[in-house]
Amino acid sequence: MTELQSLVERLEKAVGRLEMASCGPGVHGGHGDSAPKGVAEYVQIFDELLAGPVAAYMKISREIGSEVQKHAEMVHVGLMTERALLVTASQCQQPIASNFSVLLKPISDQIQVVQNFREKNRGSKFFNHLSTVSESIPALGWVAMAPKPGPYVKEMTDAAMFYSNRVLKEYKDVDKKHVEWVKAYLSIWTELQAYIKQYHTTGLTWSKTGPLPTDAANGSRRPPGGALPPPPPGPPPPTIPARTDSGSDASASRSALFAEINQGEAITSGLKHVSDEMKTHKNPSLKSQGGPVRTGPKPFTAPKPACAANVSPKLPAKKEPAVLELEGKKWRVENQENASNLVISDTELKQVAYVYKCVNSTLHIKGKINSITLDNCKKLGLVFDDVVGIVEVINSRSVQLQVMGKVPTISINKTDGCQVYLSKSSLNCEIVSAKSSEMNVLVPTDNGDFNEFPIPEQFKTQWNGQKLVTTVTEIAG
């Protein structure tokens, strides 16, 4: 924690110096202090956001500690980096695309840092907390969104609801501190939306009269006192982070898009110049049967790299070790392949089970347990006795669930192929599905057989004059 705090202090100092470097001497501001003289009102209002919901979120995160606190420090760095950009915008005219990409890169990099931390801590008991943050942190990219930055933040906030609701459900009767944590964190984005609507309705507001921001990469201006401190060592962030859980596909795509935007004018550097001799409309002979053969890349063939030195060979995916262990109150069953006799028998009511990336395997959970989550599983059979909370199936394919006792709710999300075998005592189970296909519920009969019923996948919605009415419809064709 001492090293982490030291790193945060270094980054915050670097942000302060970047504010000075962006538009030259006289454009700067401290952290936690009021905005410097001459800075736009919207910087001062952003400081109020930092002093309000952000400070409350940081305080509760420190009280919870562990990975939640470390993650919060990373979020704080991202917000301070964004503040530096706001100071720059308040004093400088809008730059050209290539220079703007330089200003955006620190924010994009910090988004990657926050998301990668979640991926590296999947076994954490605070995984739902980390996921709440990781799913919504791309909202920091609103500064690159036009003409609707506010709705973009709203969309990112909604992406976090799946995991924030899980935190609320897990802790509402156990520890109210975690409930307050959710409220404090989500209020950051709620107030940010109101802030954007007032000051940056159609995009980041720039000064009309200030100088153009300096491209920090060419070193044409440096802050007084020497160069900026070097960034901490570490591997470069991946272009597209590995995202495997519910709601993560959309935010991963946006993060990748944000990284592409950051290339600025360099985004066209990979395009090949087409000379007049290669253009059909200037050389009709290219169309004729006996004309010269037109040269060019073959269809569906990846272009050869311009420089072999820039090619990074693809390394084979590292096979993660199989896990079946109790960690605190969580049973972790991960990376199991072709395991046909996995059993968890020593269960307690307060325990949960998290089954991740298991393929072609079967798992039997005996006794009564709080909840079960299947995440990224394929061809998995799950048999369980009693669950007092919920059984969730996320991002999976070809899975089968068999209830031997009772379960109040089964949730199926982003899953293709799910068979649910109910017991006679679980016929009142509530099944909630979204973005899934090929789902069937099998209900027991008196003679021991099962009758199969498909879960509808297609709906019809109509306006009845007062509200929208949605009904199940048969698949056309």
GROMACS .gro file of C-alpha atoms in nm:
model
  477
    1MET     CA    1   0.000   0.000   0.000
    2THR     CA    2   0.294   0.233   0.069
    3GLU     CA    3   0.426   0.175  -0.283
    4LEU     CA    4   0.078   0.230  -0.429
    5GLN     CA    5   0.036   0.558  -0.241
    6SER     CA    6   0.378   0.671  -0.361
    7LEU     CA    7   0.283   0.588  -0.719
    8VAL     CA    8  -0.043   0.782  -0.690
    9GLU     CA    9   0.143   1.087  -0.556
   10ARG     CA   10   0.392   1.069  -0.847
   11LEU     CA   11   0.111   1.046  -1.101
   12GLU     CA   12  -0.076   1.338  -0.947
   13LYS     CA   13   0.238   1.550  -0.957
   14ALA     CA   14   0.287   1.452  -1.321
   15VAL     CA   15  -0.073   1.556  -1.397
   16GLY     CA   16  -0.004   1.895  -1.242
   17ARG     CA   17   0.302   1.941  -1.458
   18LEU     CA   18   0.113   1.831  -1.768
   19GLU     CA   19  -0.139   2.106  -1.700
   20MET     CA   20   0.145   2.355  -1.706
   21ALA     CA   21   0.302   2.203  -2.017
   22SER     CA   22  -0.018   2.186  -2.223
   23CYS     CA   23  -0.051   2.558  -2.288
   24GLY     CA   24   0.274   2.691  -2.149
   25PRO     CA   25   0.344   2.894  -1.834
   26GLY     CA   26   0.048   3.035  -1.650
   27VAL     CA   27  -0.186   2.743  -1.714
   28HIS     CA   28  -0.176   2.517  -1.415
   29GLY     CA   29  -0.368   2.408  -1.113
   30GLY     CA   30  -0.326   2.198  -0.804
   31HIS     CA   31  -0.519   1.897  -0.681
   32GLY     CA   32  -0.795   1.954  -0.436
   33ASP     CA   33  -0.744   2.333  -0.451
   34SER     CA   34  -0.970   2.578  -0.624
   35ALA     CA   35  -0.903   2.632  -0.990
   36PRO     CA   36  -0.633   2.891  -1.073
   37LYS     CA   37  -0.724   3.241  -1.173
   38GLY     CA   38  -0.843   3.261  -1.531
   39VAL     CA   39  -0.957   2.899  -1.552
   40ALA     CA   40  -1.312   2.848  -1.677
   41GLU     CA   41  -1.598   2.800  -1.435
   42TYR     CA   42  -1.643   2.441  -1.551
   43VAL     CA   43  -1.306   2.345  -1.400
   44GLN     CA   44  -1.415   2.483  -1.065
   45ILE     CA   45  -1.743   2.290  -1.085
   46PHE     CA   46  -1.550   1.973  -1.172
   47ASP     CA   47  -1.344   2.032  -0.856
   48GLU     CA   48  -1.670   2.034  -0.663
   49LEU     CA   49  -1.746   1.693  -0.811
   50LEU     CA   50  -1.405   1.572  -0.691
   51ALA     CA   51  -1.464   1.716  -0.344
   52GLY     CA   52  -1.814   1.569  -0.322
   53PRO     CA   53  -1.908   1.224  -0.455
   54VAL     CA   54  -1.551   1.132  -0.553
   55ALA     CA   55  -1.421   1.209  -0.203
   56ALA     CA   56  -1.707   1.008  -0.049
   57TYR     CA   57  -1.630   0.714  -0.278
   58MET     CA   58  -1.260   0.730  -0.188
   59LYS     CA   59  -1.335   0.743   0.185
   60ILE     CA   60  -1.563   0.437   0.182
   61SER     CA   61  -1.320   0.249  -0.044
   62ARG     CA   62  -1.041   0.307   0.208
   63GLU     CA   63  -1.266   0.175   0.485
   64ILE     CA   64  -1.337  -0.143   0.286
   65GLY     CA   65  -0.968  -0.170   0.197
   66SER     CA   66  -0.799  -0.450  -0.001
   67GLU     CA   67  -0.854  -0.451  -0.380
   68VAL     CA   68  -1.143  -0.203  -0.351
   69GLN     CA   69  -0.910   0.063  -0.211
   70LYS     CA   70  -0.638  -0.003  -0.469
   71HIS     CA   71  -0.895   0.015  -0.749
   72ALA     CA   72  -1.032   0.343  -0.615
   73GLU     CA   73  -0.684   0.497  -0.619
   74MET     CA   74  -0.657   0.407  -0.988
   75VAL     CA   75  -0.997   0.563  -1.058
   76HIS     CA   76  -0.884   0.877  -0.875
   77VAL     CA   77  -0.577   0.903  -1.097
   78GLY     CA   78  -0.805   0.878  -1.401
   79LEU     CA   79  -1.027   1.159  -1.273
   80MET     CA   80  -0.728   1.381  -1.197
   81THR     CA   81  -0.592   1.313  -1.545
   82GLU     CA   82  -0.926   1.420  -1.686
   83ARG     CA   83  -0.915   1.736  -1.474
   84ALA     CA   84  -0.580   1.821  -1.633
   85LEU     CA   85  -0.741   1.798  -1.976
   86LEU     CA   86  -1.027   2.024  -1.863
   87VAL     CA   87  -0.775   2.285  -1.747
   88THR     CA   88  -0.605   2.263  -2.085
   89ALA     CA   89  -0.937   2.302  -2.270
   90SER     CA   90  -1.030   2.603  -2.057
   91GLN     CA   91  -0.713   2.786  -2.160
   92CYS     CA   92  -0.645   2.657  -2.513
   93GLN     CA   93  -0.818   2.646  -2.847
   94GLN     CA   94  -0.932   2.311  -2.983
   95PRO     CA   95  -0.628   2.133  -3.133
   96ILE     CA   96  -0.599   1.935  -3.452
   97ALA     CA   97  -0.677   1.564  -3.432
   98SER     CA   98  -0.317   1.444  -3.389
   99ASN     CA   99  -0.249   1.683  -3.101
  100PHE     CA  100  -0.582   1.600  -2.938
  101SER     CA  101  -0.491   1.231  -2.947
  102VAL     CA  102  -0.180   1.311  -2.743
  103LEU     CA  103  -0.396   1.481  -2.482
  104LEU     CA  104  -0.641   1.189  -2.477
  105LYS     CA  105  -0.382   0.914  -2.442
  106PRO     CA  106  -0.323   0.945  -2.063
  107ILE     CA  107  -0.698   0.903  -2.003
  108SER     CA  108  -0.719   0.606  -2.239
  109ASP     CA  109  -0.417   0.444  -2.073
  110GLN     CA  110  -0.568   0.487  -1.726
  111ILE     CA  111  -0.894   0.327  -1.838
  112GLN     CA  112  -0.688   0.026  -1.943
  113VAL     CA  113  -0.509   0.021  -1.605
  114VAL     CA  114  -0.843   0.012  -1.419
  115GLN     CA  115  -0.986  -0.263  -1.640
  116ASN     CA  116  -0.672  -0.475  -1.631
  117PHE     CA  117  -0.672  -0.466  -1.250
  118ARG     CA  118  -1.014  -0.633  -1.250
  119GLU     CA  119  -0.895  -0.902  -1.491
  120LYS     CA  120  -0.595  -0.979  -1.271
  121ASN     CA  121  -0.813  -1.018  -0.960
  122ARG     CA  122  -1.091  -1.248  -1.072
  123GLY     CA  123  -1.048  -1.456  -0.758
  124SER     CA  124  -1.108  -1.158  -0.530
  125LYS     CA  125  -1.404  -1.171  -0.292
  126PHE     CA  126  -1.469  -0.815  -0.412
  127PHE     CA  127  -1.491  -0.918  -0.777
  128ASN     CA  128  -1.838  -0.763  -0.811
  129HIS     CA  129  -1.703  -0.432  -0.677
  130LEU     CA  130  -1.414  -0.439  -0.922
  131SER     CA  131  -1.648  -0.527  -1.208
  132THR     CA  132  -1.884  -0.242  -1.121
  133VAL     CA  133  -1.594  -0.001  -1.164
  134SER     CA  134  -1.437  -0.173  -1.464
  135GLU     CA  135  -1.761  -0.179  -1.665
  136SER     CA  136  -1.828   0.192  -1.615
  137ILE     CA  137  -1.480   0.348  -1.618
  138PRO     CA  138  -1.486   0.401  -2.000
  139ALA     CA  139  -1.720   0.690  -1.912
  140LEU     CA  140  -1.402   0.894  -1.867
  141GLY     CA  141  -1.383   0.890  -2.246
  142TRP     CA  142  -1.675   1.133  -2.275
  143VAL     CA  143  -1.421   1.406  -2.355
  144ALA     CA  144  -1.372   1.242  -2.697
  145MET     CA  145  -1.743   1.193  -2.766
  146ALA     CA  146  -1.948   1.435  -2.974
  147PRO     CA  147  -2.222   1.535  -3.010
  148LYS     CA  148  -2.366   1.332  -2.718
  149PRO     CA  149  -2.112   1.294  -2.438
  150GLY     CA  150  -2.382   1.291  -2.167
  151PRO     CA  151  -2.577   0.992  -2.306
  152TYR     CA  152  -2.245   0.810  -2.348
  153VAL     CA  153  -2.178   0.843  -1.973
  154LYS     CA  154  -2.532   0.721  -1.904
  155GLU     CA  155  -2.474   0.417  -2.122
  156MET     CA  156  -2.152   0.332  -1.938
  157THR     CA  157  -2.324   0.374  -1.602
  158ASP     CA  158  -2.599   0.135  -1.708
  159ALA     CA  159  -2.333  -0.121  -1.803
  160ALA     CA  160  -2.226  -0.130  -1.436
  161MET     CA  161  -2.576  -0.198  -1.301
  162PHE     CA  162  -2.552  -0.575  -1.341
  163TYR     CA  163  -2.261  -0.596  -1.096
  164SER     CA  164  -2.363  -0.309  -0.867
  165ASN     CA  165  -2.696  -0.485  -0.810
  166ARG     CA  166  -2.508  -0.798  -0.715
  167VAL     CA  167  -2.311  -0.601  -0.455
  168LEU     CA  168  -2.634  -0.458  -0.315
  169LYS     CA  169  -2.797  -0.798  -0.301
  170GLU     CA  170  -2.498  -0.962  -0.134
  171TYR     CA  171  -2.443  -0.698   0.133
  172LYS     CA  172  -2.779  -0.529   0.197
  173ASP     CA  173  -2.843  -0.740   0.509
  174VAL     CA  174  -2.477  -0.798   0.596
  175ASP     CA  175  -2.278  -0.475   0.576
  176LYS     CA  176  -2.440  -0.141   0.490
  177LYS     CA  177  -2.097   0.006   0.416
  178HIS     CA  178  -2.094  -0.174   0.080
  179VAL     CA  179  -2.441  -0.040   0.000
  180GLU     CA  180  -2.312   0.312   0.066
  181TRP     CA  181  -2.010   0.235  -0.152
  182VAL     CA  182  -2.238   0.156  -0.447
  183LYS     CA  183  -2.440   0.474  -0.395
  184ALA     CA  184  -2.128   0.690  -0.366
  185TYR     CA  185  -1.966   0.542  -0.677
  186LEU     CA  186  -2.272   0.564  -0.900
  187SER     CA  187  -2.338   0.921  -0.786
  188ILE     CA  188  -2.005   1.019  -0.947
  189TRP     CA  189  -2.140   0.936  -1.291
  190THR     CA  190  -2.487   1.074  -1.217
  191GLU     CA  191  -2.344   1.413  -1.123
  192LEU     CA  192  -2.099   1.398  -1.414
  193GLN     CA  193  -2.394   1.363  -1.652
  194ALA     CA  194  -2.554   1.676  -1.505
  195TYR     CA  195  -2.217   1.855  -1.526
  196ILE     CA  196  -2.173   1.762  -1.893
  197LYS     CA  197  -2.527   1.868  -1.977
  198GLN     CA  198  -2.457   2.213  -1.834
  199TYR     CA  199  -2.104   2.281  -1.960
  200HIS     CA  200  -2.024   2.037  -2.243
  201THR     CA  201  -2.362   1.955  -2.398
  202THR     CA  202  -2.238   1.861  -2.746
  203GLY     CA  203  -1.872   1.795  -2.667
  204LEU     CA  204  -1.573   1.919  -2.469
  205THR     CA  205  -1.576   2.301  -2.454
  206TRP     CA  206  -1.252   2.471  -2.559
  207SER     CA  207  -1.134   2.829  -2.521
  208LYS     CA  208  -1.209   3.061  -2.814
  209THR     CA  209  -0.906   3.286  -2.769
  210GLY     CA  210  -0.625   3.087  -2.605
  211PRO     CA  211  -0.317   2.936  -2.772
  212LEU     CA  212  -0.313   2.594  -2.934
  213PRO     CA  213  -0.212   2.313  -2.697
  214THR     CA  214   0.149   2.206  -2.728
  215ASP     CA  215   0.213   1.856  -2.854
  216ALA     CA  216   0.384   1.717  -2.546
  217ALA     CA  217   0.541   1.444  -2.755
  218ASN     CA  218   0.772   1.678  -2.949
  219GLY     CA  219   0.904   1.841  -2.632
  220SER     CA  220   0.869   2.195  -2.768
  221ARG     CA  221   0.774   2.321  -2.423
  222ARG     CA  222   0.867   2.191  -2.083
  223PRO     CA  223   0.743   2.304  -1.744
  224PRO     CA  224   0.985   2.498  -1.526
  225GLY     CA  225   1.216   2.279  -1.327
  226GLY     CA  226   1.310   2.016  -1.581
  227ALA     CA  227   1.149   1.719  -1.747
  228LEU     CA  228   0.855   1.526  -1.616
  229PRO     CA  229   0.931   1.219  -1.402
  230PRO     CA  230   0.933   0.895  -1.601
  231PRO     CA  231   0.622   0.680  -1.580
  232PRO     CA  232   0.638   0.364  -1.369
  233PRO     CA  233   0.761   0.055  -1.557
  234GLY     CA  234   0.505  -0.191  -1.681
  235PRO     CA  235   0.381  -0.379  -1.988
  236PRO     CA  236   0.204  -0.180  -2.261
  237PRO     CA  237  -0.176  -0.203  -2.245
  238PRO     CA  238  -0.334  -0.440  -2.496
  239THR     CA  239  -0.526  -0.296  -2.788
  240ILE     CA  240  -0.837  -0.487  -2.689
  241PRO     CA  241  -0.855  -0.605  -2.325
  242ALA     CA  242  -0.969  -0.958  -2.255
  243ARG     CA  243  -1.330  -0.929  -2.137
  244THR     CA  244  -1.536  -1.237  -2.066
  245ASP     CA  245  -1.819  -1.152  -1.832
  246SER     CA  246  -2.169  -1.013  -1.858
  247GLY     CA  247  -2.198  -0.672  -2.017
  248SER     CA  248  -1.829  -0.658  -2.099
  249ASP     CA  249  -1.838  -0.704  -2.477
  250ALA     CA  250  -1.985  -0.359  -2.545
  251SER     CA  251  -1.754  -0.170  -2.311
  252ALA     CA  252  -1.450  -0.357  -2.443
  253SER     CA  253  -1.542  -0.252  -2.796
  254ARG     CA  254  -1.578   0.108  -2.685
  255SER     CA  255  -1.240   0.096  -2.511
  256ALA     CA  256  -1.085  -0.036  -2.831
  257LEU     CA  257  -1.261   0.234  -3.032
  258PHE     CA  258  -1.134   0.498  -2.790
  259ALA     CA  259  -0.781   0.365  -2.838
  260GLU     CA  260  -0.826   0.386  -3.217
  261ILE     CA  261  -0.946   0.745  -3.188
  262ASN     CA  262  -0.631   0.829  -2.995
  263GLN     CA  263  -0.423   0.754  -3.304
  264GLY     CA  264  -0.542   1.081  -3.455
  265GLU     CA  265  -0.402   1.134  -3.805
  266ALA     CA  266  -0.187   0.823  -3.765
  267ILE     CA  267  -0.500   0.614  -3.815
  268THR     CA  268  -0.451   0.646  -4.193
  269SER     CA  269  -0.084   0.547  -4.185
  270GLY     CA  270  -0.162   0.184  -4.271
  271LEU     CA  271  -0.346   0.267  -4.595
  272LYS     CA  272  -0.177   0.187  -4.925
  273HIS     CA  273  -0.142   0.457  -5.192
  274VAL     CA  274  -0.324   0.377  -5.515
  275SER     CA  275  -0.156   0.525  -5.822
  276ASP     CA  276  -0.341   0.635  -6.137
  277GLU     CA  277  -0.213   0.328  -6.322
  278MET     CA  278  -0.404   0.106  -6.075
  279LYS     CA  279  -0.737   0.290  -6.103
  280THR     CA  280  -0.998   0.120  -6.322
  281HIS     CA  281  -1.176   0.439  -6.423
  282LYS     CA  282  -0.847   0.582  -6.558
  283ASN     CA  283  -0.740   0.257  -6.727
  284PRO     CA  284  -1.037   0.094  -6.905
  285SER     CA  285  -0.804  -0.177  -7.032
  286LEU     CA  286  -0.798  -0.322  -6.684
  287LYS     CA  287  -1.162  -0.418  -6.730
  288SER     CA  288  -1.118  -0.587  -7.068
  289GLN     CA  289  -1.082  -0.960  -7.111
  290GLY     CA  290  -0.742  -0.938  -7.273
  291GLY     CA  291  -0.614  -0.643  -7.080
  292PRO     CA  292  -0.317  -0.646  -6.849
  293VAL     CA  293  -0.350  -0.827  -6.521
  294ARG     CA  294  -0.429  -0.590  -6.239
  295THR     CA  295  -0.198  -0.630  -5.946
  296GLY     CA  296  -0.306  -0.600  -5.589
  297PRO     CA  297  -0.369  -0.801  -5.277
  298LYS     CA  298  -0.572  -1.118  -5.306
  299PRO     CA  299  -0.920  -1.116  -5.152
  300PHE     CA  300  -0.942  -1.208  -4.783
  301THR     CA  301  -0.563  -1.210  -4.745
  302ALA     CA  302  -0.404  -1.021  -4.460
  303PRO     CA  303  -0.164  -0.750  -4.588
  304LYS     CA  304   0.203  -0.802  -4.528
  305PRO     CA  305   0.355  -0.574  -4.263
  306ALA     CA  306   0.557  -0.282  -4.392
  307CYS     CA  307   0.845  -0.359  -4.162
  308ALA     CA  308   0.932  -0.701  -4.029
  309ALA     CA  309   1.087  -0.545  -3.722
  310ASN     CA  310   0.745  -0.430  -3.606
  311VAL     CA  311   0.591  -0.777  -3.619
  312SER     CA  312   0.521  -0.936  -3.281
  313PRO     CA  313   0.477  -1.312  -3.307
  314LYS     CA  314   0.159  -1.441  -3.148
  315LEU     CA  315   0.231  -1.642  -2.842
  316PRO     CA  316   0.013  -1.944  -2.765
  317ALA     CA  317  -0.255  -1.873  -2.510
  318LYS     CA  318  -0.138  -1.962  -2.163
  319LYS     CA  319  -0.341  -2.244  -2.014
  320GLU     CA  320  -0.460  -2.148  -1.672
  321PRO     CA  321  -0.442  -2.411  -1.394
  322ALA     CA  322  -0.760  -2.593  -1.294
  323VAL     CA  323  -0.903  -2.479  -0.963
  324LEU     CA  324  -1.153  -2.629  -0.719
  325GLU     CA  325  -1.115  -2.468  -0.379
  326LEU     CA  326  -1.294  -2.277  -0.106
  327GLU     CA  327  -1.166  -1.921  -0.074
  328GLY     CA  328  -1.334  -1.751   0.220
  329LYS     CA  329  -1.704  -1.792   0.150
  330LYS     CA  330  -1.659  -1.856  -0.224
  331TRP     CA  331  -1.616  -2.192  -0.391
  332ARG     CA  332  -1.397  -2.136  -0.698
  333VAL     CA  333  -1.428  -2.388  -0.981
  334GLU     CA  334  -1.218  -2.263  -1.271
  335ASN     CA  335  -1.057  -2.388  -1.593
  336GLN     CA  336  -1.179  -2.746  -1.554
  337GLU     CA  337  -1.172  -2.949  -1.876
  338ASN     CA  338  -1.310  -3.299  -1.936
  339ALA     CA  339  -1.372  -3.344  -1.563
  340SER     CA  340  -1.679  -3.564  -1.526
  341ASN     CA  341  -1.694  -3.607  -1.149
  342LEU     CA  342  -1.646  -3.269  -0.985
  343VAL     CA  343  -1.820  -3.260  -0.646
  344ILE     CA  344  -1.864  -2.994  -0.379
  345SER     CA  345  -2.016  -3.154  -0.071
  346ASP     CA  346  -1.905  -2.962   0.239
  347THR     CA  347  -2.132  -2.660   0.183
  348GLU     CA  348  -2.283  -2.397   0.411
  349LEU     CA  349  -2.572  -2.157   0.365
  350LYS     CA  350  -2.348  -1.848   0.358
  351GLN     CA  351  -2.126  -1.982   0.078
  352VAL     CA  352  -2.144  -1.904  -0.294
  353ALA     CA  353  -2.003  -2.090  -0.595
  354TYR     CA  354  -1.833  -1.926  -0.893
  355VAL     CA  355  -1.779  -2.158  -1.190
  356TYR     CA  356  -1.556  -2.004  -1.459
  357LYS     CA  357  -1.430  -2.133  -1.795
  358CYS     CA  358  -1.515  -2.496  -1.738
  359VAL     CA  359  -1.550  -2.708  -2.051
  360ASN     CA  360  -1.702  -3.050  -2.113
  361SER     CA  361  -1.737  -3.121  -1.741
  362THR     CA  362  -2.000  -3.200  -1.479
  363LEU     CA  363  -2.029  -3.050  -1.132
  364HIS     CA  364  -2.249  -3.163  -0.843
  365ILE     CA  365  -2.302  -2.918  -0.557
  366LYS     CA  366  -2.456  -3.091  -0.256
  367GLY     CA  367  -2.638  -2.934   0.034
  368LYS     CA  368  -2.777  -2.581   0.062
  369ILE     CA  369  -2.578  -2.286  -0.074
  370ASN     CA  370  -2.643  -1.912  -0.115
  371SER     CA  371  -2.589  -1.870  -0.491
  372ILE     CA  372  -2.420  -2.020  -0.797
  373THR     CA  373  -2.271  -1.838  -1.098
  374LEU     CA  374  -2.168  -2.003  -1.426
  375ASP     CA  375  -1.946  -1.772  -1.629
  376ASN     CA  376  -1.793  -1.854  -1.970
  377CYS     CA  377  -1.863  -2.225  -1.949
  378LYS     CA  378  -1.916  -2.462  -2.241
  379LYS     CA  379  -2.078  -2.805  -2.242
  380LEU     CA  380  -2.110  -2.804  -1.864
  381GLY     CA  381  -2.358  -3.005  -1.662
  382LEU     CA  382  -2.451  -2.866  -1.320
  383VAL     CA  383  -2.650  -3.060  -1.063
  384PHE     CA  384  -2.734  -2.888  -0.734
  385ASP     CA  385  -2.958  -2.950  -0.435
  386ASP     CA  386  -3.081  -2.621  -0.288
  387VAL     CA  387  -3.000  -2.256  -0.357
  388VAL     CA  388  -3.156  -1.986  -0.140
  389GLY     CA  389  -3.060  -1.694  -0.368
  390ILE     CA  390  -3.005  -1.715  -0.743
  391VAL     CA  391  -2.840  -1.933  -1.005
  392GLU     CA  392  -2.685  -1.723  -1.285
  393VAL     CA  393  -2.563  -1.838  -1.625
  394ILE     CA  394  -2.352  -1.578  -1.809
  395ASN     CA  395  -2.169  -1.587  -2.144
  396SER     CA  396  -2.197  -1.963  -2.169
  397ARG     CA  397  -2.284  -2.220  -2.431
  398SER     CA  398  -2.452  -2.561  -2.425
  399VAL     CA  399  -2.503  -2.593  -2.050
  400GLN     CA  400  -2.748  -2.806  -1.853
  401LEU     CA  401  -2.882  -2.734  -1.506
  402GLN     CA  402  -3.066  -2.986  -1.290
  403VAL     CA  403  -3.240  -2.878  -0.971
  404MET     CA  404  -3.274  -3.156  -0.716
  405GLY     CA  405  -3.429  -2.940  -0.445
  406LYS     CA  406  -3.542  -2.576  -0.453
  407VAL     CA  407  -3.422  -2.256  -0.620
  408PRO     CA  408  -3.620  -1.928  -0.631
  409THR     CA  409  -3.458  -1.767  -0.938
  410ILE     CA  410  -3.252  -1.871  -1.238
  411SER     CA  411  -3.097  -1.597  -1.458
  412ILE     CA  412  -2.973  -1.671  -1.811
  413ASN     CA  413  -2.777  -1.395  -1.980
  414LYS     CA  414  -2.583  -1.396  -2.310
  415THR     CA  415  -2.600  -1.774  -2.336
  416ASP     CA  416  -2.666  -1.999  -2.636
  417GLY     CA  417  -2.811  -2.335  -2.543
  418CYS     CA  418  -2.938  -2.387  -2.189
  419GLN     CA  419  -3.144  -2.680  -2.060
  420VAL     CA  420  -3.304  -2.640  -1.717
  421TYR     CA  421  -3.441  -2.953  -1.544
  422LEU     CA  422  -3.673  -2.855  -1.261
  423SER     CA  423  -3.770  -3.072  -0.967
  424LYS     CA  424  -4.127  -3.097  -0.840
  425SER     CA  425  -4.039  -2.875  -0.544
  426SER     CA  426  -3.893  -2.603  -0.770
  427LEU     CA  427  -4.183  -2.559  -1.014
  428ASN     CA  428  -4.244  -2.205  -0.883
  429CYS     CA  429  -3.890  -2.104  -0.986
  430GLU     CA  430  -3.869  -1.770  -1.168
  431ILE     CA  431  -3.654  -1.780  -1.483
  432VAL     CA  432  -3.521  -1.450  -1.619
  433SER     CA  433  -3.345  -1.445  -1.957
  434ALA     CA  434  -3.180  -1.181  -2.177
  435LYS     CA  435  -2.978  -1.189  -2.500
  436SER     CA  436  -2.991  -1.571  -2.503
  437SER     CA  437  -3.113  -1.843  -2.738
  438GLU     CA  438  -3.203  -2.213  -2.747
  439MET     CA  439  -3.334  -2.220  -2.391
  440ASN     CA  440  -3.561  -2.498  -2.270
  441VAL     CA  441  -3.723  -2.581  -1.938
  442LEU     CA  442  -3.797  -2.944  -1.862
  443VAL     CA  443  -4.080  -3.008  -1.616
  444PRO     CA  444  -4.115  -3.346  -1.438
  445THR     CA  445  -4.424  -3.562  -1.486
  446ASP     CA  446  -4.585  -3.809  -1.249
  447ASN     CA  447  -4.424  -4.107  -1.422
  448GLY     CA  448  -4.071  -3.968  -1.384
  449ASP     CA  449  -4.029  -3.832  -1.735
  450PHE     CA  450  -3.988  -3.467  -1.837
  451ASN     CA  451  -4.193  -3.247  -2.065
  452GLU     CA  452  -3.986  -2.990  -2.254
  453PHE     CA  453  -4.098  -2.626  -2.299
  454PRO     CA  454  -3.897  -2.364  -2.491
  455ILE     CA  455  -3.841  -2.017  -2.345
  456PRO     CA  456  -3.962  -1.751  -2.594
  457GLU     CA  457  -3.692  -1.559  -2.777
  458GLN     CA  458  -3.903  -1.331  -2.995
  459PHE     CA  459  -4.150  -1.065  -2.884
  460LYS     CA  460  -4.391  -0.818  -3.036
  461THR     CA  461  -4.433  -0.467  -2.896
  462GLN     CA  462  -4.715  -0.229  -2.983
  463TRP     CA  463  -4.838   0.109  -2.863
  464ASN     CA  464  -5.196   0.082  -2.732
  465GLY     CA  465  -5.252   0.455  -2.703
  466GLN     CA  466  -5.124   0.485  -2.348
  467LYS     CA  467  -4.824   0.254  -2.314
  468LEU     CA  468  -4.615  -0.010  -2.489
  469VAL     CA  469  -4.755  -0.362  -2.467
  470THR     CA  470  -4.519  -0.653  -2.526
  471THR     CA  471  -4.635  -1.006  -2.604
  472VAL     CA  472  -4.467  -1.329  -2.705
  473THR     CA  473  -4.474  -1.400  -3.077
  474GLU     CA  474  -4.394  -1.709  -3.278
  475ILE     CA  475  -4.075  -1.701  -3.483
  476ALA     CA  476  -4.165  -1.604  -3.837
  477GLY     CA  477  -4.075  -1.838  -4.120
   0.00000   0.00000   0.00000
